[in-house]
């Protein structure tokens, strides 16, 4: 059941600080559309059980048949989230665009990026950063878009490749370093600062889109903060890199010669996760049931009858649901329109930056002139008529209002590819 109404979405549109416009980008078959299902399920548009299998944003028959995204698809999602970590729920609107990963459809990616401010970059744990990953990441950085990273298909490391915790950590490190090489090469540091992503900064998540689970370091720092009687933010820094906790001495160090002492990320995150996943999937109730009680994971009704990978999937979704990790990254680390339009207007707008239009765009001013970028024309049931799908940077779109439409070949001062039309309808 959908968790929000049209009225709630319309109301939050007036609060630009709580809006996130973002696209999901990746190499083909790295799990963009599957991962998007977790966010769509969290908003109540699809059932949690279908998340990972449905690929909701692949709406065309040929996309379902071929298993790849061909056309970008937009969806607006409403969430209530504890933004300040105080127990008080704030309301957020995430306008998400799922874009294609195949090189043949790169124009769709360009159009999607133009109307978004942040990008969720999805990378396959096994394949790592691929050619198209670099292409779409470079495109997003050139568009002045802030990235966050999701390392997907970690379930393959656990069940298919049987990787140990240190091997998984080193592979994570390799993917992050490869992504950061691309980011540091193409980022505009003068305008946006350093955009490189790091787990201890909250801009990297790990998980399995297919099974609907995922986590950031914050996920586990919250669990361990009370146990260690340590500040959550300090603990996040300890959970990544060369940090070791010796259970005998109860002390932290940045190196160890004791083979039984593993780095904190392995000891406190990966090893418990591997233990739980393996015991649940193999049906060892005497091991996993006490663990579930400690973690506060309760199975009810038909869930108690589940076995194997279906049980493991349900347990992991209840314990560390992917949507929580994704929401944390999107809300805390991607910019709002009010923040992003200050630095993106100079890139998007070709006129003088001190004129009325530019100033309205920079201020995200609803009372300014109508400035809209149309990224997609959607055909209607009436022959020859289209819906213009895009992003409003300033002003308000009203039915009956006349607007100047400047096509892709328009040049300032010339009449070519310029039309003045009346807005027929707003939907």
Coordinates of C-alpha atoms in Angstrom, one line a residue:
X1 CA 0.0 0.0 0.0
X2 CA 1.3 3.5 -0.9
X3 CA 2.5 5.3 2.2
X4 CA 1.8 8.8 0.9
X5 CA -0.9 11.0 -0.8
X6 CA -0.7 13.4 -3.6
X7 CA -1.5 16.2 -1.1
X8 CA 1.6 15.3 1.0
X9 CA 3.8 15.3 -2.1
X10 CA 2.4 18.7 -3.2
X11 CA 2.9 20.2 0.3
X12 CA 6.5 19.2 0.5
X13 CA 7.3 20.6 -2.9
X14 CA 7.2 24.0 -1.2
X15 CA 10.1 23.0 1.1
X16 CA 13.1 22.9 -1.3
X17 CA 15.5 22.0 1.5
X18 CA 13.8 18.6 1.9
X19 CA 13.8 17.6 -1.8
X20 CA 16.5 15.5 -3.4
X21 CA 16.6 15.1 -7.2
X22 CA 18.9 12.2 -8.0
X23 CA 19.6 9.6 -10.6
X24 CA 20.9 6.0 -10.4
X25 CA 23.8 5.3 -12.7
X26 CA 26.0 2.3 -13.4
X27 CA 27.5 -0.1 -15.9
X28 CA 24.9 -2.4 -17.5
X29 CA 23.7 -5.2 -15.3
X30 CA 25.3 -3.9 -12.1
X31 CA 21.8 -3.8 -10.4
X32 CA 20.5 -0.2 -10.7
X33 CA 16.8 -1.1 -11.3
X34 CA 16.9 -3.9 -8.8
X35 CA 18.4 -1.6 -6.1
X36 CA 15.8 1.1 -7.0
X37 CA 13.1 -1.5 -6.0
X38 CA 14.2 -1.2 -2.3
X39 CA 13.5 2.5 -2.2
X40 CA 10.2 2.1 -4.1
X41 CA 9.1 -0.7 -1.6
X42 CA 10.1 1.6 1.4
X43 CA 7.7 4.2 0.0
X44 CA 5.0 1.6 -0.2
X45 CA 4.5 1.6 -4.0
X46 CA 5.4 -2.1 -4.2
X47 CA 5.4 -4.9 -1.7
X48 CA 8.7 -5.6 0.2
X49 CA 8.5 -9.2 -1.0
X50 CA 8.7 -8.1 -4.6
X51 CA 11.6 -5.8 -4.2
X52 CA 14.6 -7.1 -6.1
X53 CA 12.6 -9.2 -8.5
X54 CA 10.1 -6.8 -9.9
X55 CA 12.4 -4.0 -11.4
X56 CA 9.5 -1.5 -11.1
X57 CA 11.2 1.2 -13.2
X58 CA 11.7 -1.1 -16.2
X59 CA 8.2 -0.3 -17.6
X60 CA 8.6 -1.3 -21.3
X61 CA 8.0 -4.9 -22.5
X62 CA 11.4 -5.0 -24.2
X63 CA 13.1 -3.9 -21.0
X64 CA 11.5 -6.8 -19.0
X65 CA 12.3 -9.2 -21.8
X66 CA 16.0 -8.2 -22.1
X67 CA 16.6 -7.5 -18.4
X68 CA 18.2 -4.1 -19.1
X69 CA 17.0 -0.5 -18.8
X70 CA 16.6 1.2 -22.2
X71 CA 14.7 4.4 -21.4
X72 CA 15.2 6.5 -18.2
X73 CA 12.2 6.4 -15.8
X74 CA 11.3 8.9 -13.2
X75 CA 9.4 8.4 -9.9
X76 CA 8.6 10.6 -7.0
X77 CA 9.0 9.0 -3.5
X78 CA 7.8 10.4 -0.2
X79 CA 9.6 9.4 3.1
X80 CA 9.6 10.3 6.7
X81 CA 13.2 10.1 8.0
X82 CA 15.0 11.0 11.3
X83 CA 17.3 13.6 9.6
X84 CA 18.7 15.0 12.9
X85 CA 19.1 11.6 14.7
X86 CA 16.9 12.9 17.6
X87 CA 13.9 10.7 17.1
X88 CA 12.0 13.5 15.3
X89 CA 10.8 12.5 11.8
X90 CA 11.2 15.0 8.9
X91 CA 9.4 14.6 5.6
X92 CA 11.4 14.3 2.4
X93 CA 10.6 14.0 -1.3
X94 CA 13.0 12.1 -3.5
X95 CA 12.6 12.5 -7.2
X96 CA 14.5 9.5 -8.6
X97 CA 15.5 8.7 -12.2
X98 CA 16.6 5.2 -13.1
X99 CA 18.8 5.6 -16.2
X100 CA 20.2 3.0 -18.7
X101 CA 23.6 1.4 -18.2
X102 CA 24.2 0.3 -21.7
X103 CA 26.6 2.5 -23.8
X104 CA 24.0 2.6 -26.7
X105 CA 21.6 4.6 -24.5
X106 CA 24.0 7.2 -23.2
X107 CA 21.8 10.1 -24.4
X108 CA 19.1 9.0 -21.9
X109 CA 21.7 9.2 -19.1
X110 CA 22.7 12.8 -20.2
X111 CA 19.1 13.9 -20.1
X112 CA 18.6 12.3 -16.7
X113 CA 21.7 13.9 -15.2
X114 CA 20.7 17.4 -16.4
X115 CA 17.7 17.5 -14.2
X116 CA 19.3 15.9 -11.1
X117 CA 21.7 17.1 -8.4
X118 CA 23.0 13.9 -7.0
X119 CA 23.9 10.4 -8.3
X120 CA 23.8 7.0 -6.7
X121 CA 26.6 5.1 -8.5
X122 CA 26.1 1.4 -8.3
X123 CA 29.1 -0.9 -8.8
X124 CA 29.1 -4.8 -8.9
X125 CA 31.3 -6.3 -6.2
X126 CA 32.7 -9.0 -8.5
X127 CA 33.1 -7.0 -11.8
X128 CA 34.2 -3.7 -10.1
X129 CA 34.4 -0.4 -11.8
X130 CA 33.8 -1.0 -15.6
X131 CA 34.1 1.1 -18.7
X132 CA 30.5 2.4 -18.6
X133 CA 30.9 3.1 -14.9
X134 CA 33.7 5.5 -15.8
X135 CA 31.7 7.0 -18.6
X136 CA 28.5 7.8 -16.6
X137 CA 30.5 8.9 -13.6
X138 CA 32.5 11.3 -15.8
X139 CA 29.3 12.6 -17.3
X140 CA 27.8 13.2 -13.9
X141 CA 30.9 15.1 -12.6
X142 CA 30.9 17.3 -15.7
X143 CA 27.3 18.1 -14.9
X144 CA 28.3 19.2 -11.4
X145 CA 26.5 16.3 -9.7
X146 CA 27.5 15.0 -6.3
X147 CA 28.0 11.2 -6.2
X148 CA 27.5 8.5 -3.5
X149 CA 28.6 4.9 -4.0
X150 CA 26.8 1.6 -3.5
X151 CA 28.8 -1.6 -3.8
X152 CA 26.2 -4.2 -4.9
X153 CA 26.0 -8.0 -5.2
X154 CA 27.9 -8.6 -1.9
X155 CA 25.7 -11.8 -1.6
X156 CA 27.9 -13.3 -4.4
X157 CA 31.0 -12.9 -2.2
X158 CA 29.2 -14.7 0.7
X159 CA 27.5 -17.6 -1.1
X160 CA 29.1 -18.0 -4.6
X161 CA 32.7 -17.0 -4.1
X162 CA 32.9 -17.9 -0.4
X163 CA 35.3 -15.0 0.2
X164 CA 36.6 -14.5 3.7
X165 CA 36.2 -11.2 5.6
X166 CA 39.6 -9.8 4.8
X167 CA 39.3 -10.7 1.1
X168 CA 35.9 -8.9 1.0
X169 CA 37.4 -5.8 2.7
X170 CA 40.3 -5.6 0.2
X171 CA 37.9 -5.9 -2.7
X172 CA 35.7 -3.1 -1.2
X173 CA 38.9 -1.0 -0.9
X174 CA 39.8 -1.7 -4.5
X175 CA 36.4 -0.7 -5.9
X176 CA 36.4 2.5 -3.7
X177 CA 39.9 3.5 -4.8
X178 CA 39.1 2.9 -8.5
X179 CA 35.9 5.1 -8.2
X180 CA 37.9 7.8 -6.4
X181 CA 40.6 7.9 -9.2
X182 CA 37.8 8.8 -11.7
X183 CA 36.2 11.3 -9.3
X184 CA 39.5 13.0 -8.5
X185 CA 40.3 13.2 -12.2
X186 CA 37.0 14.8 -13.4
X187 CA 35.6 16.7 -10.4
X188 CA 35.4 20.5 -10.3
X189 CA 37.1 21.0 -6.9
X190 CA 37.0 24.8 -7.2
X191 CA 33.2 24.8 -7.4
X192 CA 32.1 21.7 -5.3
X193 CA 35.1 20.8 -3.2
X194 CA 36.4 17.2 -2.9
X195 CA 33.7 14.8 -4.1
X196 CA 35.7 11.5 -3.4
X197 CA 33.6 8.9 -1.5
X198 CA 34.7 7.1 1.7
X199 CA 32.8 4.7 4.0
X200 CA 33.8 6.6 7.1
X201 CA 32.3 9.8 5.6
X202 CA 28.9 8.0 5.0
X203 CA 29.1 8.2 1.2
X204 CA 29.6 4.5 0.6
X205 CA 27.1 1.7 1.2
X206 CA 27.5 -2.1 0.7
X207 CA 24.8 -4.7 0.1
X208 CA 22.7 -6.9 -2.1
X209 CA 20.0 -5.3 -4.2
X210 CA 18.6 -8.7 -5.2
X211 CA 18.1 -9.8 -1.6
X212 CA 17.1 -6.2 -0.4
X213 CA 19.7 -5.7 2.3
X214 CA 22.5 -3.2 2.7
X215 CA 24.4 -1.1 5.2
X216 CA 26.7 1.9 5.8
X217 CA 29.2 2.2 8.7
X218 CA 26.5 4.2 10.5
X219 CA 24.2 1.2 10.5
X220 CA 26.7 -0.8 12.7
X221 CA 28.0 2.2 14.6
X222 CA 24.5 2.7 16.0
X223 CA 24.5 -1.0 17.1
X224 CA 27.9 -0.9 18.8
X225 CA 27.9 2.6 20.3
X226 CA 26.1 1.5 23.5
X227 CA 28.3 -1.6 23.8
X228 CA 31.6 0.3 23.6
X229 CA 30.2 3.4 25.4
X230 CA 31.6 5.5 22.6
X231 CA 30.3 8.3 20.5
X232 CA 28.8 7.1 17.3
X233 CA 30.8 9.4 15.1
X234 CA 34.1 8.4 16.7
X235 CA 33.1 4.7 16.3
X236 CA 32.4 5.2 12.5
X237 CA 36.1 6.3 12.0
X238 CA 37.2 3.1 13.9
X239 CA 35.1 0.8 11.8
X240 CA 37.1 1.4 8.6
X241 CA 40.8 1.2 7.7
X242 CA 43.7 -0.1 9.8
X243 CA 41.9 -0.1 13.2
X244 CA 42.0 -3.2 15.4
X245 CA 40.2 -4.0 18.7
X246 CA 41.9 -6.5 21.0
X247 CA 39.1 -8.2 23.1
X248 CA 41.7 -9.3 25.7
X249 CA 43.1 -5.9 26.5
X250 CA 39.9 -4.0 25.5
X251 CA 42.1 -1.5 23.5
X252 CA 42.2 -0.1 20.0
X253 CA 45.4 0.0 17.9
X254 CA 46.3 0.8 14.3
X255 CA 48.3 -2.5 13.9
X256 CA 48.5 -6.0 15.4
X257 CA 50.7 -9.0 15.3
X258 CA 48.1 -11.2 16.9
X259 CA 46.5 -13.4 14.1
X260 CA 43.3 -13.7 16.1
X261 CA 42.7 -10.0 16.1
X262 CA 41.1 -8.9 12.9
X263 CA 40.5 -5.3 11.6
X264 CA 37.4 -3.8 13.1
X265 CA 35.4 -3.8 9.8
X266 CA 35.9 -7.5 9.5
X267 CA 35.5 -8.4 13.2
X268 CA 32.4 -6.2 13.9
X269 CA 30.6 -6.1 10.6
X270 CA 31.6 -8.8 8.0
X271 CA 32.1 -11.7 10.3
X272 CA 28.8 -11.4 12.2
X273 CA 27.1 -10.8 8.9
X274 CA 28.7 -13.9 7.3
X275 CA 27.9 -16.1 10.3
X276 CA 24.3 -15.1 10.4
X277 CA 23.8 -15.4 6.6
X278 CA 25.4 -18.8 6.4
X279 CA 23.6 -20.3 9.4
X280 CA 20.2 -19.0 8.3
X281 CA 20.6 -20.2 4.7
X282 CA 21.8 -23.7 5.9
X283 CA 18.9 -23.9 8.4
X284 CA 20.9 -24.1 11.7
X285 CA 18.2 -22.9 14.0
X286 CA 20.1 -23.6 17.2
X287 CA 22.7 -21.0 16.0
X288 CA 20.7 -18.4 14.3
X289 CA 17.6 -18.1 16.5
X290 CA 19.6 -16.8 19.6
X291 CA 21.3 -14.4 17.2
X292 CA 18.0 -13.1 15.8
X293 CA 16.8 -12.5 19.4
X294 CA 19.9 -10.5 20.2
X295 CA 19.4 -8.4 17.0
X296 CA 15.7 -7.8 17.7
X297 CA 14.7 -9.6 14.4
X298 CA 11.2 -11.2 14.9
X299 CA 9.7 -13.6 12.3
X300 CA 5.9 -13.9 12.3
X301 CA 3.2 -16.1 10.7
X302 CA 4.2 -17.5 7.3
X303 CA 7.8 -16.1 7.7
X304 CA 8.4 -18.9 10.2
X305 CA 7.8 -21.5 7.4
X306 CA 10.5 -20.0 5.1
X307 CA 13.7 -21.9 4.5
X308 CA 17.1 -21.5 2.7
X309 CA 17.7 -18.4 0.7
X310 CA 14.1 -17.2 1.2
X311 CA 14.5 -17.2 4.9
X312 CA 17.9 -15.6 4.7
X313 CA 16.5 -12.9 2.5
X314 CA 13.7 -12.1 4.9
X315 CA 16.0 -12.0 7.9
X316 CA 18.5 -9.7 6.2
X317 CA 15.8 -7.4 5.0
X318 CA 14.4 -7.1 8.6
X319 CA 17.9 -6.6 10.1
X320 CA 19.6 -4.3 7.7
X321 CA 17.2 -3.2 5.0
X322 CA 18.9 -1.7 1.9
X323 CA 16.4 1.2 1.9
X324 CA 17.7 2.5 5.2
X325 CA 21.3 2.7 4.0
X326 CA 20.3 4.3 0.7
X327 CA 18.0 6.9 2.4
X328 CA 20.8 7.8 4.8
X329 CA 23.2 8.5 1.9
X330 CA 20.7 10.3 -0.3
X331 CA 19.2 12.5 2.4
X332 CA 22.4 13.3 4.4
X333 CA 25.0 13.5 1.5
X334 CA 23.2 14.6 -1.7
X335 CA 22.3 18.3 -2.0
X336 CA 18.8 19.9 -2.1
X337 CA 17.8 22.1 -5.1
X338 CA 18.3 25.2 -2.9
X339 CA 21.9 24.2 -2.3
X340 CA 22.7 22.8 -5.8
X341 CA 21.2 25.5 -8.0
X342 CA 23.6 28.1 -6.5
X343 CA 26.6 26.4 -8.2
X344 CA 24.8 24.6 -11.1
X345 CA 23.1 27.6 -12.6
X346 CA 26.3 28.8 -14.2
X347 CA 26.6 25.5 -16.0
X348 CA 22.9 25.1 -17.0
X349 CA 22.1 28.7 -18.0
X350 CA 23.6 30.3 -21.1
X351 CA 22.6 33.9 -20.4
X352 CA 24.2 36.5 -18.1
X353 CA 24.5 35.3 -14.5
X354 CA 23.3 38.7 -13.2
X355 CA 20.0 38.8 -15.1
X356 CA 16.5 38.1 -13.6
X357 CA 16.3 34.5 -14.8
X358 CA 19.8 33.4 -13.5
X359 CA 19.1 35.1 -10.1
X360 CA 15.7 33.3 -9.8
X361 CA 17.4 29.9 -10.6
X362 CA 20.2 30.5 -8.1
X363 CA 17.6 31.4 -5.4
X364 CA 15.2 28.5 -6.4
X365 CA 12.6 31.3 -6.4
X366 CA 9.0 30.1 -7.0
X367 CA 7.9 33.7 -7.7
X368 CA 10.6 34.2 -10.4
X369 CA 10.2 33.7 -14.2
X370 CA 9.4 30.1 -15.4
X371 CA 12.7 28.3 -16.1
X372 CA 12.3 24.7 -16.9
X373 CA 14.5 22.0 -18.5
X374 CA 12.5 19.4 -20.4
X375 CA 14.4 16.1 -20.4
X376 CA 11.7 13.8 -21.9
X377 CA 8.7 14.0 -24.2
X378 CA 6.1 11.4 -23.2
X379 CA 3.5 10.5 -25.9
X380 CA -0.1 10.7 -24.9
X381 CA -3.0 8.6 -26.2
X382 CA -3.9 11.5 -28.5
X383 CA -1.9 11.3 -31.8
X384 CA 0.8 14.0 -32.0
X385 CA 0.4 15.2 -28.4
X386 CA 3.0 14.8 -25.7
X387 CA 3.6 15.4 -22.0
X388 CA 6.8 17.5 -21.4
X389 CA 8.6 15.9 -18.4
X390 CA 11.3 18.0 -16.8
X391 CA 12.5 20.0 -13.9
X392 CA 11.4 23.5 -12.8
X393 CA 14.3 25.6 -11.7
X394 CA 12.3 28.7 -10.8
X395 CA 8.7 30.0 -11.2
X396 CA 5.4 28.1 -11.4
X397 CA 4.0 26.4 -14.4
X398 CA 0.3 27.4 -14.9
X399 CA -2.2 26.2 -17.5
X400 CA -2.9 28.8 -20.2
X401 CA 0.5 30.6 -19.6
X402 CA 2.6 31.4 -22.7
X403 CA 6.2 30.1 -22.6
X404 CA 9.2 30.4 -24.9
X405 CA 10.5 27.0 -25.9
X406 CA 14.1 26.9 -26.9
X407 CA 15.0 23.6 -28.7
X408 CA 18.4 21.9 -28.6
X409 CA 19.5 23.8 -31.8
X410 CA 18.5 27.2 -30.4
X411 CA 21.2 29.9 -30.4
X412 CA 20.8 33.2 -28.5
X413 CA 19.7 36.1 -30.7
X414 CA 18.4 33.8 -33.5
X415 CA 14.9 32.6 -34.3
X416 CA 15.8 29.0 -35.3
X417 CA 14.4 26.3 -33.0
X418 CA 12.5 28.9 -31.0
X419 CA 8.7 28.7 -30.4
X420 CA 6.1 30.5 -28.2
X421 CA 3.4 28.2 -27.1
X422 CA 0.6 28.1 -24.5
X423 CA 0.7 25.4 -21.8
X424 CA -2.4 23.3 -22.4
X425 CA -2.4 21.3 -19.2
X426 CA -0.4 20.7 -16.0
X427 CA -0.5 17.1 -14.6

